[in-house]
Structures are given as C-alpha cells and as structure tokens.
Short mmCIF file of N, CA and C in Angstrom, two decimals:
data_model
loop_
_atom_site.label_atom_id
_atom_site.label_comp_id
_atom_site.label_asym_id
_atom_site.label_seq_id
_atom_site.Cartn_x
_atom_site.Cartn_y
_atom_site.Cartn_z
N PRO A 21 188.29 95.82 72.64
CA PRO A 21 188.57 95.35 74.00
C PRO A 21 189.69 96.13 74.65
N SER A 22 189.73 96.11 75.96
CA SER A 22 190.81 96.72 76.71
C SER A 22 192.03 95.82 76.63
N ILE A 23 193.17 96.39 76.22
CA ILE A 23 194.40 95.61 76.09
C ILE A 23 195.47 96.23 76.97
N LYS A 24 195.93 95.45 77.92
CA LYS A 24 196.98 95.91 78.83
C LYS A 24 198.31 95.36 78.34
N PRO A 25 199.29 96.23 78.03
CA PRO A 25 200.58 95.75 77.54
C PRO A 25 201.35 95.01 78.63
N PRO A 26 202.32 94.18 78.22
CA PRO A 26 203.12 93.44 79.22
C PRO A 26 204.00 94.39 80.01
N SER A 27 204.33 93.99 81.22
CA SER A 27 205.22 94.80 82.05
C SER A 27 206.64 94.74 81.48
N GLU A 28 207.47 95.66 81.90
CA GLU A 28 208.85 95.71 81.42
C GLU A 28 209.62 94.43 81.76
N ASP A 29 209.28 93.79 82.88
CA ASP A 29 210.00 92.58 83.29
C ASP A 29 209.22 91.30 82.97
N ALA A 30 208.29 91.38 82.03
CA ALA A 30 207.49 90.21 81.65
C ALA A 30 208.38 89.12 81.06
N PRO A 31 208.04 87.86 81.32
CA PRO A 31 208.79 86.78 80.66
C PRO A 31 208.58 86.84 79.16
N SER A 32 209.43 86.16 78.43
CA SER A 32 209.31 86.19 76.98
C SER A 32 209.15 84.79 76.42
N VAL A 33 208.60 84.74 75.21
CA VAL A 33 208.44 83.49 74.47
C VAL A 33 208.85 83.78 73.03
N THR A 34 209.48 82.81 72.39
CA THR A 34 209.84 82.95 70.98
C THR A 34 208.98 82.01 70.16
N VAL A 35 208.36 82.56 69.13
CA VAL A 35 207.54 81.78 68.21
C VAL A 35 208.36 81.59 66.94
N ILE A 36 208.70 80.34 66.64
CA ILE A 36 209.46 80.00 65.45
C ILE A 36 208.47 79.38 64.48
N ASP A 37 208.08 80.14 63.47
CA ASP A 37 206.97 79.75 62.62
C ASP A 37 207.01 80.54 61.32
N SER A 38 205.84 81.02 60.87
CA SER A 38 205.72 81.73 59.60
C SER A 38 205.84 83.25 59.76
N GLY A 39 206.34 83.68 60.89
CA GLY A 39 206.48 85.11 61.15
C GLY A 39 205.38 85.60 62.06
N ILE A 40 205.24 86.92 62.15
CA ILE A 40 204.21 87.52 62.99
C ILE A 40 203.78 88.84 62.35
N SER A 41 202.50 89.12 62.43
CA SER A 41 201.98 90.38 61.87
C SER A 41 202.22 91.49 62.89
N SER A 42 203.23 92.30 62.63
CA SER A 42 203.64 93.31 63.59
C SER A 42 202.58 94.38 63.84
N GLY A 43 201.69 94.59 62.90
CA GLY A 43 200.65 95.60 63.08
C GLY A 43 199.37 95.07 63.68
N HIS A 44 199.35 93.81 64.11
CA HIS A 44 198.14 93.23 64.66
C HIS A 44 197.78 93.95 65.97
N PRO A 45 196.57 94.49 66.08
CA PRO A 45 196.22 95.30 67.25
C PRO A 45 196.23 94.55 68.58
N LEU A 46 196.08 93.23 68.56
CA LEU A 46 196.10 92.46 69.80
C LEU A 46 197.51 92.00 70.17
N LEU A 47 198.46 92.17 69.26
CA LEU A 47 199.81 91.67 69.50
C LEU A 47 200.89 92.75 69.53
N ASN A 48 200.71 93.84 68.80
CA ASN A 48 201.81 94.77 68.54
C ASN A 48 202.49 95.32 69.79
N GLU A 49 201.79 95.51 70.88
CA GLU A 49 202.41 96.04 72.10
C GLU A 49 203.32 95.02 72.77
N ALA A 50 203.13 93.73 72.46
CA ALA A 50 203.89 92.67 73.12
C ALA A 50 205.07 92.19 72.30
N ILE A 51 205.17 92.63 71.05
CA ILE A 51 206.24 92.13 70.18
C ILE A 51 207.56 92.80 70.53
N GLY A 52 208.55 91.96 70.84
CA GLY A 52 209.90 92.45 71.10
C GLY A 52 210.61 92.59 69.78
N GLU A 53 211.37 91.58 69.40
CA GLU A 53 212.09 91.60 68.13
C GLU A 53 211.53 90.51 67.22
N ALA A 54 211.52 90.78 65.94
CA ALA A 54 211.09 89.81 64.94
C ALA A 54 212.13 89.77 63.83
N ILE A 55 212.50 88.55 63.43
CA ILE A 55 213.52 88.37 62.40
C ILE A 55 213.10 87.28 61.42
N SER A 56 213.79 87.21 60.30
CA SER A 56 213.67 86.11 59.36
C SER A 56 214.97 85.33 59.37
N VAL A 57 214.86 84.01 59.31
CA VAL A 57 216.04 83.15 59.31
C VAL A 57 215.90 82.15 58.17
N PRO A 58 216.73 82.22 57.15
CA PRO A 58 217.77 83.21 56.91
C PRO A 58 217.17 84.51 56.39
N ASP A 59 217.96 85.54 56.35
CA ASP A 59 217.51 86.85 55.87
C ASP A 59 216.97 86.79 54.45
N SER A 60 217.44 85.84 53.68
CA SER A 60 217.08 85.76 52.26
C SER A 60 215.61 85.42 52.02
N ILE A 61 214.88 84.96 53.04
CA ILE A 61 213.45 84.67 52.82
C ILE A 61 212.60 85.93 52.89
N GLY A 62 213.20 87.05 53.21
CA GLY A 62 212.47 88.31 53.17
C GLY A 62 212.10 88.83 54.55
N ALA A 63 211.12 89.71 54.55
CA ALA A 63 210.67 90.36 55.79
C ALA A 63 210.11 89.35 56.78
N PHE A 64 210.04 89.75 58.04
CA PHE A 64 209.55 88.87 59.09
C PHE A 64 208.02 88.79 59.15
N ASP A 65 207.32 89.63 58.40
CA ASP A 65 205.85 89.65 58.49
C ASP A 65 205.25 88.33 58.03
N ASP A 66 204.23 87.92 58.74
CA ASP A 66 203.53 86.65 58.52
C ASP A 66 202.66 86.74 57.27
N GLU A 67 202.95 85.93 56.27
CA GLU A 67 202.15 85.90 55.05
C GLU A 67 201.03 84.88 55.10
N HIS A 68 201.06 83.99 56.08
CA HIS A 68 200.11 82.89 56.14
C HIS A 68 199.18 82.93 57.35
N GLY A 69 199.53 83.67 58.39
CA GLY A 69 198.67 83.81 59.56
C GLY A 69 198.92 82.81 60.66
N HIS A 70 199.64 81.73 60.37
CA HIS A 70 199.83 80.69 61.38
C HIS A 70 200.70 81.17 62.53
N GLY A 71 201.82 81.81 62.24
CA GLY A 71 202.70 82.30 63.30
C GLY A 71 202.02 83.36 64.16
N THR A 72 201.22 84.20 63.53
CA THR A 72 200.46 85.22 64.27
C THR A 72 199.45 84.56 65.20
N ALA A 73 198.77 83.53 64.72
CA ALA A 73 197.80 82.80 65.55
C ALA A 73 198.51 82.13 66.73
N MET A 74 199.67 81.53 66.48
CA MET A 74 200.41 80.87 67.56
C MET A 74 200.91 81.90 68.58
N GLY A 75 201.33 83.06 68.11
CA GLY A 75 201.73 84.13 69.02
C GLY A 75 200.57 84.58 69.90
N GLY A 76 199.38 84.68 69.31
CA GLY A 76 198.19 85.04 70.08
C GLY A 76 197.84 84.02 71.13
N LEU A 77 197.94 82.74 70.77
CA LEU A 77 197.67 81.68 71.75
C LEU A 77 198.69 81.69 72.88
N ALA A 78 199.96 81.89 72.54
CA ALA A 78 200.99 81.96 73.57
C ALA A 78 200.76 83.15 74.50
N LEU A 79 200.35 84.26 73.91
CA LEU A 79 200.18 85.50 74.67
C LEU A 79 198.96 85.48 75.57
N TYR A 80 197.85 84.97 75.06
CA TYR A 80 196.57 85.07 75.79
C TYR A 80 196.02 83.75 76.31
N GLY A 81 196.47 82.64 75.78
CA GLY A 81 195.91 81.36 76.21
C GLY A 81 194.52 81.16 75.64
N ASP A 82 193.52 81.17 76.48
CA ASP A 82 192.13 80.91 76.10
C ASP A 82 191.51 82.17 75.47
N ILE A 83 191.56 82.24 74.14
CA ILE A 83 191.05 83.40 73.42
C ILE A 83 189.55 83.57 73.64
N SER A 84 188.82 82.45 73.72
CA SER A 84 187.36 82.53 73.96
C SER A 84 187.06 83.22 75.28
N ALA A 85 187.85 82.92 76.30
CA ALA A 85 187.65 83.57 77.61
C ALA A 85 187.95 85.06 77.51
N CYS A 86 188.98 85.42 76.77
CA CYS A 86 189.31 86.84 76.57
C CYS A 86 188.17 87.57 75.87
N LEU A 87 187.58 86.92 74.88
CA LEU A 87 186.46 87.54 74.16
C LEU A 87 185.24 87.69 75.07
N THR A 88 184.98 86.68 75.89
CA THR A 88 183.84 86.71 76.80
C THR A 88 183.97 87.82 77.83
N THR A 89 185.17 87.93 78.43
CA THR A 89 185.40 88.93 79.48
C THR A 89 185.77 90.30 78.91
N LYS A 90 186.10 90.32 77.61
CA LYS A 90 186.56 91.55 76.93
C LYS A 90 187.80 92.13 77.62
N LEU A 91 188.63 91.22 78.12
CA LEU A 91 189.86 91.62 78.79
C LEU A 91 191.03 90.84 78.20
N PHE A 92 191.94 91.54 77.58
CA PHE A 92 193.12 90.94 76.97
C PHE A 92 194.34 91.44 77.72
N THR A 93 194.91 90.61 78.58
CA THR A 93 196.07 91.00 79.38
C THR A 93 197.30 90.32 78.82
N GLN A 94 198.25 91.11 78.38
CA GLN A 94 199.49 90.58 77.81
C GLN A 94 200.49 90.36 78.94
N ARG A 95 200.78 89.10 79.22
CA ARG A 95 201.68 88.76 80.31
C ARG A 95 203.07 88.34 79.83
N LEU A 96 203.25 88.33 78.51
CA LEU A 96 204.50 87.91 77.92
C LEU A 96 204.99 88.94 76.91
N ARG A 97 206.25 88.85 76.59
CA ARG A 97 206.81 89.58 75.47
C ARG A 97 207.10 88.53 74.41
N ILE A 98 206.68 88.80 73.16
CA ILE A 98 206.82 87.83 72.08
C ILE A 98 208.01 88.21 71.20
N PHE A 99 208.84 87.23 70.92
CA PHE A 99 209.90 87.35 69.93
C PHE A 99 209.55 86.36 68.82
N SER A 100 209.84 86.73 67.59
CA SER A 100 209.43 85.91 66.47
C SER A 100 210.58 85.67 65.51
N ALA A 101 210.65 84.42 65.06
CA ALA A 101 211.61 84.05 64.01
C ALA A 101 210.83 83.41 62.87
N ARG A 102 210.81 84.09 61.74
CA ARG A 102 210.17 83.53 60.56
C ARG A 102 211.17 82.59 59.89
N VAL A 103 210.80 81.33 59.76
CA VAL A 103 211.71 80.34 59.18
C VAL A 103 211.10 79.69 57.93
N LEU A 104 209.92 80.13 57.52
CA LEU A 104 209.25 79.54 56.36
C LEU A 104 209.15 80.56 55.23
N ASN A 105 209.37 80.11 54.01
CA ASN A 105 209.17 81.01 52.88
C ASN A 105 207.77 80.80 52.32
N SER A 106 207.48 81.40 51.18
CA SER A 106 206.12 81.36 50.64
C SER A 106 205.81 80.08 49.89
N LYS A 107 206.71 79.15 49.81
CA LYS A 107 206.47 77.88 49.08
C LYS A 107 205.81 76.86 49.95
#
C-alpha cells in the first residue's frame, strides 16, 4: 500500500505498553522515540505484538478502511514506552 509519512508538525501520541516494533513497515516512518522503563527490562522492541498493534490503531484508526482503500496516511508521530517485561 501507499504510505504517506506524518508531517513535521504532526501531533504525537505516546503508547505505554509492550513496546513497538521499530522495523514494522506500516509504522517505522511515524516512530519518534522509543524507550524502555526501566532500562533494566531491555530493548524497547515489542516481544508480544500488543504495543505495536495499539500503535497501529492510534496511527491509522480504522485498519479495515485503510486496507479497503489501500491508503495508509500517517497523521501522528508515535512515541513508545515499553513498561512490560517478558513475564
């Protein structure tokens, strides 16, 4: 699908969850900063997929409509805080 990155002055949203998959092709252009809190839980990458899914919903809203129109417009910049460990 055609993916339009967010504008430089796009509003931002922070997803506090299981992290975010920074290499995800539908999300990577919109990711601002991603961290782990605390640092001791490791890298910010999402091991479970939930935080990545929530980031996608925040970014695109109705994913079914995006799939139907084949148009994915990123209107937000996503910041991520991974707060869950693997347990």
